[in-house]
Amino acid sequence: MNAQRKITTEAFDTRANLTAGLSVAHARIEKTFLDGGAVLVSVMEILNDLIAILDRMTGTMDGGTADAAIAGMQKTIEDLARLPDTEQQRQVAFEAMAEFCKSTDNQLDDIRETIRYLKTFAITVKITGAGIAEFSSFADEIRERIQFGADEVGKFGTYLETMRQQLGKARNFSAAILKDFQATIPEIIDGLKRNSALVSAQHREMKQMAAQVKTIAQGVQGKIAMTLSSLQIGDITRQRIEHVQSTIQLLEDYLQSDEGRELADMEADTLREAIAALVNAQLEEATSDLQRDCRKIFAGISSFADDAARILSLRDNLIENSRHGGGSALQLMERDISKACELAGRVQESSTDADAVVGSVTQTANDLLRGMAVLRSIKTEIHYMALNSNLRCSKLGDEGRSVNVVSAELRVFAEKLESPADAIVSDLQQIETAIGKLGLDEANPSGDLSKPLRDALETVTGAKTEMEAGMEELGREGQAVFSRISSAVVKLDFENELGNVLDECCGLSAGIMAGGSIDVSFMAEKIQPFSNRIYKLYTMAQERDIHAQYLPIDLAPAKETVQSTSVDEDDDLFADALF
């Protein structure tokens, strides 16, 4: 009797320990898998951030943006490329104008000489016609017109000298500008073209490397999705523990009920032994399934570390390549465009000064043309005044003979103004043609050369700033991904994390069994309602199969239940799972 009491007491203690152990195991499994799921979700989120950064980086200076910046600079490149030729053309025009000025100077000497003779004849007319009243005012008028002509010749000479001096400065200035253009403009153009190509090349390389990182990151996301699905084993195990706990409680309630009290002592002991065996079998299989799936989960998660290391390696290569050669392509382009802006500003100033010189020469040439027109009008007036004098002298007969001779000479010398004047006009027309070649027109590329460069610089600087920020983000996020995955590998080692929590429960459940009979067929009808209550707890076919080995089942309802729950079991069984 005492031995029986001792066995009963030990069994009761073991059942109490099992109940407590199951509660501990339930709580630990629930917490461990919830924490593991949260870790995986956080890794998924940080990978999304990494992919978003890569998308922004590759979009910051994509082909379209680079093409837009390069297209903006293309007009400047074309205008700059024309400047040396334009200045060379101006130099040739200045040389030609200088030659024309030299020729015009010779013609002007002839005009001065003719004017000197005309002055002499005008005085002679004054002296010769002194006794003739009507010639006095006429002689004064001729002298005034000749003197006016002399003054205009003096002005013309001044204009010519001014042009000669301007051309001397213009030629020297143009030669200096041409030398400066030839030294700086090819450098600007080469730098812009070189770095434009470099931006395109680096963008292609960055895009390829970013695509590799994204592929790996998306692969990790796929593995995480599969792992999250595998974490259902935690919820399954938790539910199976709950079913075991409920089975133990149902047994206690049943034995205390009127229905249970109808069982004989031997029948009650057999039922306890059957339930103990059932509980132990359920726990053994739940433990085996959990350990198997945990090992699979850990194997999958362990591969994350290699993926994270590859992401870090590619990230480092991406950053290193962007800094190769003293800076990224965008940094080099920004530096060269800034330099190009400075040089273009200097070119702009020189070109503007050259335009001013051309404008001054053009103005002086126009003054010469107007002066030449005045001289031709004076020549015509003197000619007609002398002709009028001849006609008057013919009416006076012998009294006007001497004045008539002088007037005839005056007409002859006035005609001598025609030839040098025509030569000067011809020279001036050639000067006009040369001025037309100086490029001072609407097509002149001496506009705001640096504006397209400044616009391109703004675009490139903005892209470079975004790219540098993206690189910093990529550095941080890449390290965060590695750290988070490394942490996940440790935290998601469920088998090591949970230890032998269920093994202890299996040991306790085995200890409850006394080694008695578990054949309940002789009282199957009595315990059928109790068996059915337990059977309704199960959500897995495995649980029902184990149950059928130890307790009777109502086959008709059971078949219906099995059939209804076996359809699409893998898809629908855990629709309410936590993960």
XYZ file of C-alpha atoms in Angstrom, residues 122 525 543:
3
model
C 42.400 130.775 -105.605
C -17.076 2.514 -26.146
C -1.505 14.548 -34.428
